[in-house]
Amino acid sequence: MENSSDRPHPFAGRIEDFIRGNPAAAAKIQHIEVTGSDAWDLCVSVGWAGLGDMIIRRAAPEDLNALREFLMEGLSDHSRFLFAPYPYEDDLRAALEAVLSTSEERNILLYHAWLGDKIIGHFFLGRFGEAIPDLGIAIADHCHGIKRGTCS
């Protein structure tokens, strides 16, 4: 396997090396391609055993409807209770428009994991550079326990 210094963008190479170096991930990876020169440009295309081909990329404003569907249909009430950065009851659309806009302005790192045309993961890191950053990770309920290689 080539190392990260042999690739056009060392950042992408370091991310790929990190993923491949994780024994749990390495056992599930069928293929992987990592591109991007920095965190704002990162895209991971990976074939995951038991799941299929997945794309992880930075969120974009056009993700709005898919993100809303993920939050309201991909997460159970219990998962929404545990992952509560958004007002699920009131004005969810406006909150999502605002966070997607903030991501475009590079004030928050916001990624989505896609399986086909559905978001199955939503991740963010904000307030980086501060003593306590904001971190959020939500995985579609039907993908919990994916380490077993199943998504039912």
Short mmCIF file of the C-alpha atoms (twelve columns), coordinates in Angstrom:
data_MODEL
# 
_entry.id   MODEL 
# 
loop_
_atom_site.group_PDB 
_atom_site.id 
_atom_site.type_symbol 
_atom_site.label_atom_id 
_atom_site.label_alt_id 
_atom_site.label_comp_id 
_atom_site.label_asym_id 
_atom_site.label_seq_id 
_atom_site.Cartn_x 
_atom_site.Cartn_y 
_atom_site.Cartn_z 
_atom_site.pdbx_PDB_model_num 
ATOM 1   C CA . MET A 1   0.000   0.000  0.000  1 
ATOM 2   C CA . GLU A 2   1.275   3.469  -0.814 1 
ATOM 3   C CA . ASN A 3   1.738   5.846  2.053  1 
ATOM 4   C CA . SER A 4   0.232   9.283  2.454  1 
ATOM 5   C CA . SER A 5   3.336   11.115 1.203  1 
ATOM 6   C CA . ASP A 6   2.956   9.425  -2.224 1 
ATOM 7   C CA . ARG A 7   -0.529  10.869 -2.808 1 
ATOM 8   C CA . PRO A 8   -1.326  14.248 -4.414 1 
ATOM 9   C CA . HIS A 9   -2.841  15.607 -1.188 1 
ATOM 10  C CA . PRO A 10  -1.047  14.500 2.002  1 
ATOM 11  C CA . PHE A 11  -4.127  15.476 4.064  1 
ATOM 12  C CA . ALA A 12  -6.313  12.925 2.236  1 
ATOM 13  C CA . GLY A 13  -3.567  10.336 2.538  1 
ATOM 14  C CA . ARG A 14  -3.298  10.814 6.284  1 
ATOM 15  C CA . ILE A 15  -7.074  10.394 6.664  1 
ATOM 16  C CA . GLU A 16  -7.046  7.221  4.553  1 
ATOM 17  C CA . ASP A 17  -4.075  5.813  6.491  1 
ATOM 18  C CA . PHE A 18  -5.899  6.539  9.757  1 
ATOM 19  C CA . ILE A 19  -9.064  4.760  8.575  1 
ATOM 20  C CA . ARG A 20  -7.144  1.760  7.221  1 
ATOM 21  C CA . GLY A 21  -5.144  1.608  10.456 1 
ATOM 22  C CA . ASN A 22  -8.285  1.088  12.559 1 
ATOM 23  C CA . PRO A 23  -8.651  -2.717 12.887 1 
ATOM 24  C CA . ALA A 24  -12.464 -2.608 13.108 1 
ATOM 25  C CA . ALA A 25  -12.727 -0.415 10.005 1 
ATOM 26  C CA . ALA A 26  -10.043 -2.294 8.071  1 
ATOM 27  C CA . ALA A 27  -12.019 -5.523 8.475  1 
ATOM 28  C CA . LYS A 28  -15.079 -3.942 6.805  1 
ATOM 29  C CA . ILE A 29  -13.500 -1.824 4.057  1 
ATOM 30  C CA . GLN A 30  -13.935 -3.300 0.591  1 
ATOM 31  C CA . HIS A 31  -12.535 -0.236 -1.194 1 
ATOM 32  C CA . ILE A 32  -11.785 3.331  -0.199 1 
ATOM 33  C CA . GLU A 33  -10.905 6.585  -1.900 1 
ATOM 34  C CA . VAL A 34  -10.193 9.740  0.071  1 
ATOM 35  C CA . THR A 35  -9.851  13.100 -1.661 1 
ATOM 36  C CA . GLY A 36  -9.415  16.655 -0.497 1 
ATOM 37  C CA . SER A 37  -6.641  18.986 0.492  1 
ATOM 38  C CA . ASP A 38  -8.134  19.918 3.883  1 
ATOM 39  C CA . ALA A 39  -11.120 19.295 6.157  1 
ATOM 40  C CA . TRP A 40  -13.275 21.683 4.114  1 
ATOM 41  C CA . ASP A 41  -12.662 19.710 0.928  1 
ATOM 42  C CA . LEU A 42  -12.720 16.160 2.347  1 
ATOM 43  C CA . CYS A 43  -14.681 13.409 0.576  1 
ATOM 44  C CA . VAL A 44  -14.515 9.710  1.446  1 
ATOM 45  C CA . SER A 45  -15.935 7.048  -0.853 1 
ATOM 46  C CA . VAL A 46  -15.942 3.662  0.828  1 
ATOM 47  C CA . GLY A 47  -17.396 0.227  0.220  1 
ATOM 48  C CA . TRP A 48  -18.405 -1.160 3.606  1 
ATOM 49  C CA . ALA A 49  -19.086 -4.889 4.029  1 
ATOM 50  C CA . GLY A 50  -22.721 -5.507 4.906  1 
ATOM 51  C CA . LEU A 51  -23.765 -1.971 3.992  1 
ATOM 52  C CA . GLY A 52  -22.594 -1.039 0.502  1 
ATOM 53  C CA . ASP A 53  -21.030 1.997  -1.089 1 
ATOM 54  C CA . MET A 54  -21.101 5.071  1.081  1 
ATOM 55  C CA . ILE A 55  -19.985 8.665  0.484  1 
ATOM 56  C CA . ILE A 56  -18.983 10.955 3.345  1 
ATOM 57  C CA . ARG A 57  -18.687 14.585 2.313  1 
ATOM 58  C CA . ARG A 58  -19.118 18.091 3.625  1 
ATOM 59  C CA . ALA A 59  -22.743 19.168 3.869  1 
ATOM 60  C CA . ALA A 60  -24.162 21.571 1.297  1 
ATOM 61  C CA . PRO A 61  -27.289 23.768 1.190  1 
ATOM 62  C CA . GLU A 62  -28.918 21.385 -1.290 1 
ATOM 63  C CA . ASP A 63  -28.850 18.683 1.437  1 
ATOM 64  C CA . LEU A 64  -31.666 20.455 3.294  1 
ATOM 65  C CA . ASN A 65  -34.555 18.115 2.414  1 
ATOM 66  C CA . ALA A 66  -32.480 14.946 2.812  1 
ATOM 67  C CA . LEU A 67  -31.211 16.187 6.185  1 
ATOM 68  C CA . ARG A 68  -34.728 16.952 7.385  1 
ATOM 69  C CA . GLU A 69  -35.859 13.485 6.259  1 
ATOM 70  C CA . PHE A 70  -32.905 11.876 8.052  1 
ATOM 71  C CA . LEU A 71  -33.627 13.700 11.302 1 
ATOM 72  C CA . MET A 72  -37.388 13.106 11.276 1 
ATOM 73  C CA . GLU A 73  -37.552 9.611  9.744  1 
ATOM 74  C CA . GLY A 74  -34.073 8.136  10.181 1 
ATOM 75  C CA . LEU A 75  -33.913 8.821  13.910 1 
ATOM 76  C CA . SER A 76  -36.338 7.469  16.496 1 
ATOM 77  C CA . ASP A 77  -37.864 9.697  19.165 1 
ATOM 78  C CA . HIS A 78  -35.264 8.339  21.589 1 
ATOM 79  C CA . SER A 79  -32.388 9.141  19.213 1 
ATOM 80  C CA . ARG A 80  -33.732 12.660 18.672 1 
ATOM 81  C CA . PHE A 81  -33.927 13.054 22.456 1 
ATOM 82  C CA . LEU A 82  -30.242 12.097 22.720 1 
ATOM 83  C CA . PHE A 83  -29.187 14.148 19.667 1 
ATOM 84  C CA . ALA A 84  -30.849 17.486 20.255 1 
ATOM 85  C CA . PRO A 85  -29.003 20.326 18.507 1 
ATOM 86  C CA . TYR A 86  -32.115 21.279 16.523 1 
ATOM 87  C CA . PRO A 87  -35.681 22.306 17.423 1 
ATOM 88  C CA . TYR A 88  -37.521 19.231 16.128 1 
ATOM 89  C CA . GLU A 89  -40.929 20.568 17.107 1 
ATOM 90  C CA . ASP A 90  -40.620 24.201 16.021 1 
ATOM 91  C CA . ASP A 91  -39.048 25.697 12.923 1 
ATOM 92  C CA . LEU A 92  -36.722 22.816 12.046 1 
ATOM 93  C CA . ARG A 93  -36.387 24.002 8.452  1 
ATOM 94  C CA . ALA A 94  -35.087 27.442 9.495  1 
ATOM 95  C CA . ALA A 95  -32.610 25.877 11.927 1 
ATOM 96  C CA . LEU A 96  -31.289 23.533 9.232  1 
ATOM 97  C CA . GLU A 97  -31.024 26.357 6.703  1 
ATOM 98  C CA . ALA A 98  -29.013 28.330 9.268  1 
ATOM 99  C CA . VAL A 99  -26.599 25.496 10.103 1 
ATOM 100 C CA . LEU A 100 -26.070 24.655 6.426  1 
ATOM 101 C CA . SER A 101 -25.358 28.328 5.749  1 
ATOM 102 C CA . THR A 102 -22.920 28.464 8.666  1 
ATOM 103 C CA . SER A 103 -21.161 25.427 7.210  1 
ATOM 104 C CA . GLU A 104 -20.836 27.193 3.857  1 
ATOM 105 C CA . GLU A 105 -19.231 30.119 5.688  1 
ATOM 106 C CA . ARG A 106 -16.750 27.639 7.218  1 
ATOM 107 C CA . ASN A 107 -17.745 28.405 10.788 1 
ATOM 108 C CA . ILE A 108 -18.629 24.769 11.471 1 
ATOM 109 C CA . LEU A 109 -17.431 21.490 9.968  1 
ATOM 110 C CA . LEU A 110 -20.576 19.644 8.922  1 
ATOM 111 C CA . TYR A 111 -20.532 16.289 7.136  1 
ATOM 112 C CA . HIS A 112 -23.104 13.832 5.862  1 
ATOM 113 C CA . ALA A 113 -22.713 10.124 5.242  1 
ATOM 114 C CA . TRP A 114 -24.771 9.078  2.223  1 
ATOM 115 C CA . LEU A 115 -25.984 5.623  1.245  1 
ATOM 116 C CA . GLY A 116 -27.478 6.141  -2.200 1 
ATOM 117 C CA . ASP A 117 -29.720 9.200  -2.000 1 
ATOM 118 C CA . LYS A 118 -30.298 8.951  1.779  1 
ATOM 119 C CA . ILE A 119 -28.317 10.518 4.576  1 
ATOM 120 C CA . ILE A 120 -27.408 7.871  7.162  1 
ATOM 121 C CA . GLY A 121 -25.028 9.983  9.245  1 
ATOM 122 C CA . HIS A 122 -24.830 13.638 10.310 1 
ATOM 123 C CA . PHE A 123 -21.686 14.939 12.018 1 
ATOM 124 C CA . PHE A 124 -20.570 18.381 13.099 1 
ATOM 125 C CA . LEU A 125 -17.712 20.104 14.875 1 
ATOM 126 C CA . GLY A 126 -18.167 23.729 15.826 1 
ATOM 127 C CA . ARG A 127 -16.540 26.253 18.107 1 
ATOM 128 C CA . PHE A 128 -13.191 24.666 17.270 1 
ATOM 129 C CA . GLY A 129 -10.365 26.612 18.787 1 
ATOM 130 C CA . GLU A 130 -12.350 27.106 21.997 1 
ATOM 131 C CA . ALA A 131 -11.790 25.211 25.228 1 
ATOM 132 C CA . ILE A 132 -14.922 23.103 24.714 1 
ATOM 133 C CA . PRO A 133 -15.923 22.630 21.063 1 
ATOM 134 C CA . ASP A 134 -19.369 21.465 19.928 1 
ATOM 135 C CA . LEU A 135 -19.410 17.908 18.599 1 
ATOM 136 C CA . GLY A 136 -22.457 16.106 17.284 1 
ATOM 137 C CA . ILE A 137 -22.769 12.642 15.750 1 
ATOM 138 C CA . ALA A 138 -26.031 11.024 14.685 1 
ATOM 139 C CA . ILE A 139 -26.325 7.705  12.847 1 
ATOM 140 C CA . ALA A 140 -29.595 6.452  11.356 1 
ATOM 141 C CA . ASP A 141 -31.235 4.037  13.762 1 
ATOM 142 C CA . HIS A 142 -31.278 1.222  11.201 1 
ATOM 143 C CA . CYS A 143 -27.479 1.464  11.004 1 
ATOM 144 C CA . HIS A 144 -26.760 1.204  14.722 1 
ATOM 145 C CA . GLY A 145 -24.479 -1.741 15.394 1 
ATOM 146 C CA . ILE A 146 -22.939 -1.537 11.924 1 
ATOM 147 C CA . LYS A 147 -19.684 -2.913 13.297 1 
ATOM 148 C CA . ARG A 148 -21.340 -6.299 12.891 1 
ATOM 149 C CA . GLY A 149 -21.642 -5.624 9.177  1 
ATOM 150 C CA . THR A 150 -25.423 -5.351 9.113  1 
ATOM 151 C CA . CYS A 151 -27.829 -2.530 8.500  1 
ATOM 152 C CA . SER A 152 -31.377 -3.818 8.909  1 
# 
